[in-house]
Amino acid sequence: SQQGEEDPQALSIQEGENATMNCSYKTSINNLQWYRQNSGRGLVHLILIRSNEREKHSGRLRVTLDTSKKSSSLLITASRAADTASYFCATVNFGNEKLTFGTGTRLTIIP
Amino acid sequence: EAQVTQNPRYLITVTGKKLTVTCSQNMNHEYMSWYRQDPGLGLRQIYYSMNVEVTDKGDVPEGYKVSRKEKRNFPLILESPSPNQTSLYFCASSPATFKRQSEAFFGQGTRLTVV
C-alpha cells in the first residue's frame, strides 16, 4: 500500500530557480524521509524529519512537515542541473517497521 | 567504501526458471529489505529482515522468497518467475529500524525481465 503521494508528478524549472515538491500521506507517522533517485539508479537519502519537528534544513534543502494536514514539502533552493532527478517521500508509520514510498516527483532543471 | 551491492545488475530470464538476486552490505546493518519499482507505483516493499534468521513479508511478497543466514547477505529468490515480476529491484539496508529514525542505504538496482 502507498502512503505518500507527491505533487506535482513532474516539474521543470530554469537553473537557479527554487523547486518545491509536496507530499501528502494518510496515517500518523513516526518520521518522514526524502530520497533522490537519478535515472534508474539507487535511491539516496536526503533528509529525515521527525513527527515532532516542523522544519529542517540541510544545505540547499528545506523540509517542512505539517502533521495536522498530513503533508510535507521539500524545497530545493538555487537549483542546479545536477538536481535533475526523481524525488520520493517515504513515511514510517507508528506500529510497523516499514518505509513506505510515494510515487515520486520527476524534477528537470533546464540549464 | 560503505555500500550495498546487488548482483546481477541486469537479468533476462524465461518464465519458470528459478533465479536468485544477491544483496550484500558491508556496514554491519541489522535491517535489510527488498523493493520493486514499477512505473507509476513508486517503490513497494517485498520482504524485510530485522536481523539474522528474522524475515517478514512486505506489501507484495507473492512469488518471492528471502533468507537471512548471515547479517551481511539478503538474497531474493524467485522460484518460478512470471512476466508480471518484470521490474526494477532494489535492496536496501539500515543500521536500525526506521522507527529509530534510521535512513535506508540502497543498492544500484537489478533490472529483471521475464519473458
Tab-separated table of C-alpha atoms in Angstrom:
chain	number	residue	atom	x	y	z
A	1	SER	CA	0.000	0.000	0.000
A	2	GLN	CA	1.216	3.509	-0.706
A	3	GLN	CA	1.234	6.130	1.965
A	4	GLY	CA	2.739	9.211	0.403
A	5	GLU	CA	1.661	10.904	-2.773
A	6	GLU	CA	3.883	13.530	-4.286
A	7	ASP	CA	2.704	16.574	-6.125
A	8	PRO	CA	3.405	17.550	-8.819
A	9	GLN	CA	4.248	14.356	-10.698
A	10	ALA	CA	6.660	16.296	-12.886
A	11	LEU	CA	8.265	19.711	-12.596
A	12	SER	CA	10.548	21.627	-14.978
A	13	ILE	CA	12.282	24.830	-13.920
A	14	GLN	CA	15.162	27.013	-15.008
A	15	GLU	CA	18.533	26.581	-13.374
A	16	GLY	CA	18.859	28.905	-10.414
A	17	GLU	CA	15.150	28.883	-9.565
A	18	ASN	CA	13.704	27.200	-6.486
A	19	ALA	CA	11.871	23.884	-6.739
A	20	THR	CA	9.097	22.857	-4.366
A	21	MET	CA	7.641	19.376	-4.121
A	22	ASN	CA	4.824	18.292	-1.871
A	23	CYS	CA	3.969	15.020	-0.218
A	24	SER	CA	0.673	14.037	1.376
A	25	TYR	CA	0.121	10.959	3.485
A	26	LYS	CA	-2.797	9.216	5.139
A	27	THR	CA	-1.951	7.902	8.594
A	28	SER	CA	0.012	9.133	11.599
A	29	ILE	CA	3.740	8.883	11.153
A	30	ASN	CA	6.849	8.419	13.257
A	31	ASN	CA	9.063	10.202	10.739
A	32	LEU	CA	9.154	11.213	7.087
A	33	GLN	CA	12.144	10.947	4.790
A	34	TRP	CA	13.025	12.327	1.364
A	35	TYR	CA	15.108	10.441	-1.191
A	36	ARG	CA	16.543	11.288	-4.591
A	37	GLN	CA	16.878	8.877	-7.496
A	38	ASN	CA	18.941	9.603	-10.553
A	39	SER	CA	17.599	7.879	-13.637
A	40	GLY	CA	17.210	4.159	-12.953
A	41	ARG	CA	19.755	4.152	-10.146
A	42	GLY	CA	19.581	3.529	-6.429
A	43	LEU	CA	17.882	5.965	-4.107
A	44	VAL	CA	19.933	8.312	-1.976
A	45	HIS	CA	18.727	9.599	1.369
A	46	LEU	CA	18.421	13.390	1.559
A	47	ILE	CA	16.809	14.340	4.834
A	48	LEU	CA	14.678	12.978	7.666
A	49	ILE	CA	12.146	14.911	9.712
A	50	ARG	CA	10.590	13.570	12.898
A	51	SER	CA	6.892	13.864	13.622
A	52	ASN	CA	7.552	16.428	16.375
A	53	GLU	CA	9.608	18.673	14.083
A	54	ARG	CA	8.153	21.319	11.797
A	55	GLU	CA	11.112	22.339	9.683
A	56	LYS	CA	14.570	21.080	8.885
A	57	HIS	CA	17.423	22.333	6.731
A	58	SER	CA	20.347	20.633	5.030
A	59	GLY	CA	22.433	22.726	2.652
A	60	ARG	CA	20.110	23.900	-0.135
A	61	LEU	CA	17.295	21.658	1.093
A	62	ARG	CA	14.480	22.744	3.338
A	63	VAL	CA	11.804	20.318	4.508
A	64	THR	CA	8.631	21.213	6.327
A	65	LEU	CA	6.141	18.937	7.998
A	66	ASP	CA	2.545	19.705	8.913
A	67	THR	CA	1.126	16.760	10.811
A	68	SER	CA	-2.310	18.379	11.118
A	69	LYS	CA	-2.596	18.412	7.326
A	70	LYS	CA	-0.605	15.204	6.900
A	71	SER	CA	1.699	16.855	4.424
A	72	SER	CA	5.352	17.692	3.856
A	73	SER	CA	7.207	19.834	1.365
A	74	LEU	CA	10.738	19.721	0.016
A	75	LEU	CA	12.262	22.974	-1.202
A	76	ILE	CA	15.473	22.967	-3.229
A	77	THR	CA	16.909	26.460	-3.489
A	78	ALA	CA	19.109	27.787	-6.293
A	79	SER	CA	18.618	24.668	-8.393
A	80	ARG	CA	21.423	23.193	-10.462
A	81	ALA	CA	21.450	20.874	-13.474
A	82	ALA	CA	22.727	18.111	-11.186
A	83	ASP	CA	19.468	18.307	-9.204
A	84	THR	CA	17.644	16.730	-12.151
A	85	ALA	CA	16.257	13.511	-10.659
A	86	SER	CA	13.160	11.924	-9.181
A	87	TYR	CA	12.340	12.774	-5.594
A	88	PHE	CA	10.409	10.491	-3.280
A	89	CYS	CA	8.941	10.976	0.129
A	90	ALA	CA	8.788	7.954	2.406
A	91	THR	CA	6.898	7.614	5.667
A	92	VAL	CA	7.422	5.467	8.707
A	93	ASN	CA	4.148	4.754	10.466
A	94	PHE	CA	3.648	4.108	14.133
A	95	GLY	CA	3.239	0.411	14.708
A	96	ASN	CA	5.304	-1.024	11.879
A	97	GLU	CA	8.841	-1.146	10.628
A	98	LYS	CA	8.251	-0.252	7.017
A	99	LEU	CA	9.432	2.657	4.934
A	100	THR	CA	6.502	3.360	2.615
A	101	PHE	CA	7.263	5.332	-0.532
A	102	GLY	CA	5.167	7.660	-2.624
A	103	THR	CA	5.152	7.670	-6.410
A	104	GLY	CA	7.688	10.484	-6.766
A	105	THR	CA	8.175	13.844	-8.479
A	106	ARG	CA	10.272	13.978	-11.590
A	107	LEU	CA	12.314	17.216	-11.462
A	108	THR	CA	14.039	18.571	-14.559
A	109	ILE	CA	16.386	21.538	-14.307
A	110	ILE	CA	16.779	23.405	-17.580
A	111	PRO	CA	20.275	24.906	-17.999
B	1	GLU	CA	33.657	2.044	0.886
B	2	ALA	CA	30.347	1.562	2.633
B	3	GLN	CA	27.876	0.135	0.176
B	4	VAL	CA	25.059	-2.213	-0.691
B	5	THR	CA	25.942	-4.453	-3.614
B	6	GLN	CA	23.397	-6.209	-5.789
B	7	ASN	CA	24.069	-8.755	-8.484
B	8	PRO	CA	23.343	-9.043	-11.269
B	9	ARG	CA	22.554	-5.507	-12.448
B	10	TYR	CA	20.630	-6.764	-15.465
B	11	LEU	CA	18.933	-10.111	-15.989
B	12	ILE	CA	16.731	-11.512	-18.726
B	13	THR	CA	15.197	-14.877	-17.988
B	14	VAL	CA	12.381	-17.142	-19.096
B	15	THR	CA	9.170	-17.901	-17.285
B	16	GLY	CA	9.569	-20.579	-14.644
B	17	LYS	CA	13.355	-20.621	-14.434
B	18	LYS	CA	14.419	-20.154	-10.830
B	19	LEU	CA	16.713	-17.236	-10.134
B	20	THR	CA	18.432	-15.524	-7.242
B	21	VAL	CA	19.397	-11.887	-6.923
B	22	THR	CA	22.118	-11.393	-4.352
B	23	CYS	CA	22.444	-8.483	-1.964
B	24	SER	CA	25.341	-7.799	0.355
B	25	GLN	CA	26.110	-4.884	2.659
B	26	ASN	CA	29.383	-4.091	4.395
B	27	MET	CA	28.059	-1.699	7.041
B	28	ASN	CA	27.054	-4.263	9.676
B	29	HIS	CA	23.440	-3.142	9.361
B	30	GLU	CA	20.737	-5.092	11.148
B	31	TYR	CA	17.830	-4.198	8.878
B	32	MET	CA	17.627	-5.206	5.214
B	33	SER	CA	14.789	-5.108	2.731
B	34	TRP	CA	13.818	-5.652	-0.884
B	35	TYR	CA	11.706	-3.329	-3.020
B	36	ARG	CA	10.392	-3.416	-6.522
B	37	GLN	CA	9.864	-0.271	-8.550
B	38	ASP	CA	7.279	-0.074	-11.302
B	39	PRO	CA	6.230	2.990	-13.324
B	40	GLY	CA	3.509	4.957	-11.602
B	41	LEU	CA	3.620	2.776	-8.480
B	42	GLY	CA	6.731	4.011	-6.735
B	43	LEU	CA	8.672	1.549	-4.611
B	44	ARG	CA	6.845	-1.290	-2.927
B	45	GLN	CA	8.386	-3.441	-0.242
B	46	ILE	CA	8.627	-7.160	-0.944
B	47	TYR	CA	10.276	-8.571	2.202
B	48	TYR	CA	12.323	-7.266	5.072
B	49	SER	CA	14.574	-8.649	7.764
B	50	MET	CA	15.271	-7.120	11.145
B	51	ASN	CA	18.138	-9.473	11.924
B	52	VAL	CA	19.670	-12.848	11.127
B	53	GLU	CA	17.018	-15.551	10.714
B	54	VAL	CA	14.238	-12.966	11.123
B	55	THR	CA	12.279	-12.137	7.961
B	56	ASP	CA	8.792	-10.807	7.328
B	57	LYS	CA	6.510	-10.022	4.430
B	58	GLY	CA	6.195	-6.572	2.983
B	59	ASP	CA	3.389	-5.320	0.756
B	60	VAL	CA	3.960	-7.534	-2.294
B	61	PRO	CA	5.574	-10.820	-1.167
B	62	GLU	CA	3.766	-13.222	-3.511
B	63	GLY	CA	6.129	-15.116	-5.795
B	64	TYR	CA	9.247	-14.224	-3.809
B	65	LYS	CA	11.355	-15.821	-1.093
B	66	VAL	CA	14.194	-14.485	1.009
B	67	SER	CA	16.645	-15.768	3.556
B	68	ARG	CA	18.917	-14.137	6.108
B	69	LYS	CA	21.515	-16.640	7.194
B	70	GLU	CA	24.252	-14.062	7.660
B	71	LYS	CA	23.967	-10.446	8.702
B	72	ARG	CA	25.545	-9.075	5.527
B	73	ASN	CA	23.577	-11.059	2.919
B	74	PHE	CA	19.908	-10.988	1.988
B	75	PRO	CA	19.230	-12.808	-1.297
B	76	LEU	CA	15.937	-12.534	-3.158
B	77	ILE	CA	14.717	-15.773	-4.715
B	78	LEU	CA	12.159	-16.134	-7.473
B	79	GLU	CA	11.268	-19.828	-7.556
B	80	SER	CA	9.147	-19.636	-10.703
B	81	PRO	CA	9.380	-16.180	-12.266
B	82	SER	CA	6.475	-14.841	-14.294
B	83	PRO	CA	6.279	-11.862	-16.672
B	84	ASN	CA	4.481	-9.743	-14.044
B	85	GLN	CA	7.679	-9.870	-11.999
B	86	THR	CA	9.476	-7.877	-14.664
B	87	SER	CA	10.601	-4.864	-12.689
B	88	LEU	CA	13.467	-2.869	-11.215
B	89	TYR	CA	14.512	-4.359	-7.875
B	90	PHE	CA	16.336	-2.630	-5.062
B	91	CYS	CA	17.942	-3.983	-1.944
B	92	ALA	CA	18.360	-1.625	0.991
B	93	SER	CA	19.939	-1.774	4.425
B	94	SER	CA	19.622	0.323	7.541
B	95	PRO	CA	21.550	0.401	10.822
B	96	ALA	CA	18.346	0.056	12.830
B	97	THR	CA	14.631	0.007	12.323
B	98	PHE	CA	13.084	3.063	10.723
B	99	LYS	CA	11.147	3.854	13.880
B	100	ARG	CA	14.522	4.784	15.355
B	101	GLN	CA	14.952	7.438	12.678
B	102	SER	CA	17.324	5.388	10.574
B	103	GLU	CA	17.865	6.063	6.905
B	104	ALA	CA	17.980	3.433	4.177
B	105	PHE	CA	21.034	2.777	2.023
B	106	PHE	CA	20.162	1.423	-1.395
B	107	GLY	CA	21.927	-0.803	-3.863
B	108	GLN	CA	22.203	0.188	-7.521
B	109	GLY	CA	19.293	-1.928	-8.595
B	110	THR	CA	18.656	-5.068	-10.649
B	111	ARG	CA	16.612	-4.732	-13.795
B	112	LEU	CA	14.824	-8.036	-14.307
B	113	THR	CA	12.951	-9.014	-17.454
B	114	VAL	CA	10.937	-12.236	-17.513
B	115	VAL	CA	9.876	-13.375	-20.984
